[in-house]
GROMACS .gro file of C-alpha atoms in nm:
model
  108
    1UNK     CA    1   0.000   0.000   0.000
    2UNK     CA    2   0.147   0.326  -0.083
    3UNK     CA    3   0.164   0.580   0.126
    4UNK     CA    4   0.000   0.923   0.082
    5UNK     CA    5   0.141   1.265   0.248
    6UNK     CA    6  -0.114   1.547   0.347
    7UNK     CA    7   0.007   1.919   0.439
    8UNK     CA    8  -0.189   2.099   0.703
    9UNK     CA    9  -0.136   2.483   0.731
   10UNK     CA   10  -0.019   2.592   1.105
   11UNK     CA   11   0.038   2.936   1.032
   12UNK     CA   12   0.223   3.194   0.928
   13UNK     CA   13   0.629   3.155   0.962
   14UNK     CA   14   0.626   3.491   1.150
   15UNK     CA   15   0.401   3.257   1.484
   16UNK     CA   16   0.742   3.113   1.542
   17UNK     CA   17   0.972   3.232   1.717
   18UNK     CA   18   1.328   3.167   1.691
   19UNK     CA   19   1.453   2.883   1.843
   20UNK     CA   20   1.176   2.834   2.028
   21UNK     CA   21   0.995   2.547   2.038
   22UNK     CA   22   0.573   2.517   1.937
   23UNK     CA   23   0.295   2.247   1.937
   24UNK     CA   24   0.041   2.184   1.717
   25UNK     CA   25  -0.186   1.857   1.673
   26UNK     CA   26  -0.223   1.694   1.324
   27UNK     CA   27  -0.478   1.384   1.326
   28UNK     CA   28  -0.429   1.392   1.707
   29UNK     CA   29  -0.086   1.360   1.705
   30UNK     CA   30   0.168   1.631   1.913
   31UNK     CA   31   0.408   1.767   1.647
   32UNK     CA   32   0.721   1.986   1.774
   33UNK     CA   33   0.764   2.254   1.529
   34UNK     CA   34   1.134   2.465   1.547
   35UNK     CA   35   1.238   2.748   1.347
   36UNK     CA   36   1.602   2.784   1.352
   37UNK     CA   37   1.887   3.084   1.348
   38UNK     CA   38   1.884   3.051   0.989
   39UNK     CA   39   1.519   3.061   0.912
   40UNK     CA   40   1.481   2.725   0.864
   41UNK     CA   41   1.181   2.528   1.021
   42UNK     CA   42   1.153   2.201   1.131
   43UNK     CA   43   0.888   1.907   1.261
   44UNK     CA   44   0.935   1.638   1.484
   45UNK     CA   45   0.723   1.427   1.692
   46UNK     CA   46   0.705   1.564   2.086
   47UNK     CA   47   0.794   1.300   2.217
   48UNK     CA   48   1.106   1.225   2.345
   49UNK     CA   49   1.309   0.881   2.223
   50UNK     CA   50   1.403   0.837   2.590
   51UNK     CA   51   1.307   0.545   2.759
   52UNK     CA   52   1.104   0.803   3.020
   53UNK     CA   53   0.974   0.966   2.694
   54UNK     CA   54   0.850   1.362   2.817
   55UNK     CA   55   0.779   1.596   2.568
   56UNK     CA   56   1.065   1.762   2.324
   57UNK     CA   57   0.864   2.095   2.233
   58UNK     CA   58   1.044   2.274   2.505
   59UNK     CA   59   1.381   2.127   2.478
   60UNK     CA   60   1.701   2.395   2.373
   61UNK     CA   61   1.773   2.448   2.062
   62UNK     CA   62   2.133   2.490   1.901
   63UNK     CA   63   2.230   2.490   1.510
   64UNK     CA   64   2.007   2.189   1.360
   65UNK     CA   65   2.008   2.012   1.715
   66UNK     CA   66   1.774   2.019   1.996
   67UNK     CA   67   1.856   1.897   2.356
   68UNK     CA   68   1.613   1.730   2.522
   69UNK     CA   69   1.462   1.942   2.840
   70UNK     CA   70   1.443   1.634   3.069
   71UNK     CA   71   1.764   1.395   2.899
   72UNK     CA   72   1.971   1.629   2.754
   73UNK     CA   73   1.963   1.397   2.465
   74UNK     CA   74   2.078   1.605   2.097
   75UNK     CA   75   1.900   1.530   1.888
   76UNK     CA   76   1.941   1.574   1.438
   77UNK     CA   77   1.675   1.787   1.324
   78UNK     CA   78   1.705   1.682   0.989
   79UNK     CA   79   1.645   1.346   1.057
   80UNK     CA   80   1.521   1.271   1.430
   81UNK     CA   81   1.842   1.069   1.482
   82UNK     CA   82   1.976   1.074   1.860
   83UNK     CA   83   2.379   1.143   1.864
   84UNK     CA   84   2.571   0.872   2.047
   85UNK     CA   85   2.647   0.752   2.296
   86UNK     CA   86   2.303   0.771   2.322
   87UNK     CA   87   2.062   0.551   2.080
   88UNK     CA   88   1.726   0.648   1.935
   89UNK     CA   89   1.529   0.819   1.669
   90UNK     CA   90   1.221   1.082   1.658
   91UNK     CA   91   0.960   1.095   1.402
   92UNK     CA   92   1.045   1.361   1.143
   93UNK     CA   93   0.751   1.535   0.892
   94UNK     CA   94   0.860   1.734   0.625
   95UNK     CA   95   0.801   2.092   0.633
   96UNK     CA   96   0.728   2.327   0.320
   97UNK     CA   97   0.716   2.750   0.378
   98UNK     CA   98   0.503   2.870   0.112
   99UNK     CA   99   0.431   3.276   0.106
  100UNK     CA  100   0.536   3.268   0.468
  101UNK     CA  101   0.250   2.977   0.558
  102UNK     CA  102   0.413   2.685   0.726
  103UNK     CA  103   0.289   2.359   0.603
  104UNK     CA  104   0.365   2.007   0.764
  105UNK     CA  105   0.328   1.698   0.567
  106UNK     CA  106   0.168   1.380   0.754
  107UNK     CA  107   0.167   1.052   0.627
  108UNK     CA  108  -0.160   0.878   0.574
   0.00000   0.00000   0.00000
């Protein structure tokens, strides 16, 4: 079965701040949304790959790496992927900024 994605608006570019982290909920699911130094903006799952879990929207953000608020865990951006020593990964949506409107692809 292939897999569709769907982009949902979640506002304009200018709602997020700078390196600060935001919710929103896509088909009931909590999606960390981070806008970095260099304008860039990216989508993970809030949910933190540590054991514990906790949620990652509030966690520190540096370059294309967030540290978890409860772990300190970095974590890739780009790809969700936890840097070693510690092991894990976070679910990554792609992002698209069209005329300033932030759009976040889910899978269905």
């Amino acid at each position: 079965m292939k897999m569709t994605t769907n982009y949902y608006s979640i506002g304009s570019i200018e709602e997020c701040l700078v390196q600060v982290g935001r919710v929103v909920i896509i088909e009931g699911q909590e999606i960390a949304i981070f806008r970095t130094s260099d304008g860039n903006v990216y989508a993970v799952a809030n949910k933190s790959p540590h054991p514990k879990g906790g949620p990652l929207a509030e966690a520190i953000v540096s370059g294309h790496y967030i540290y978890d608020p409860l772990y300190d865990w970095k974590i890739d951006l780009t790809n969700g992927a936890v840097q070693a020593p510690d092991k894990g990964q976070v679910a990554t949506y792609p992002v698209i900024v069209k005329n300033k409107d932030i759009q976040i692809g889910f899978y269905a």
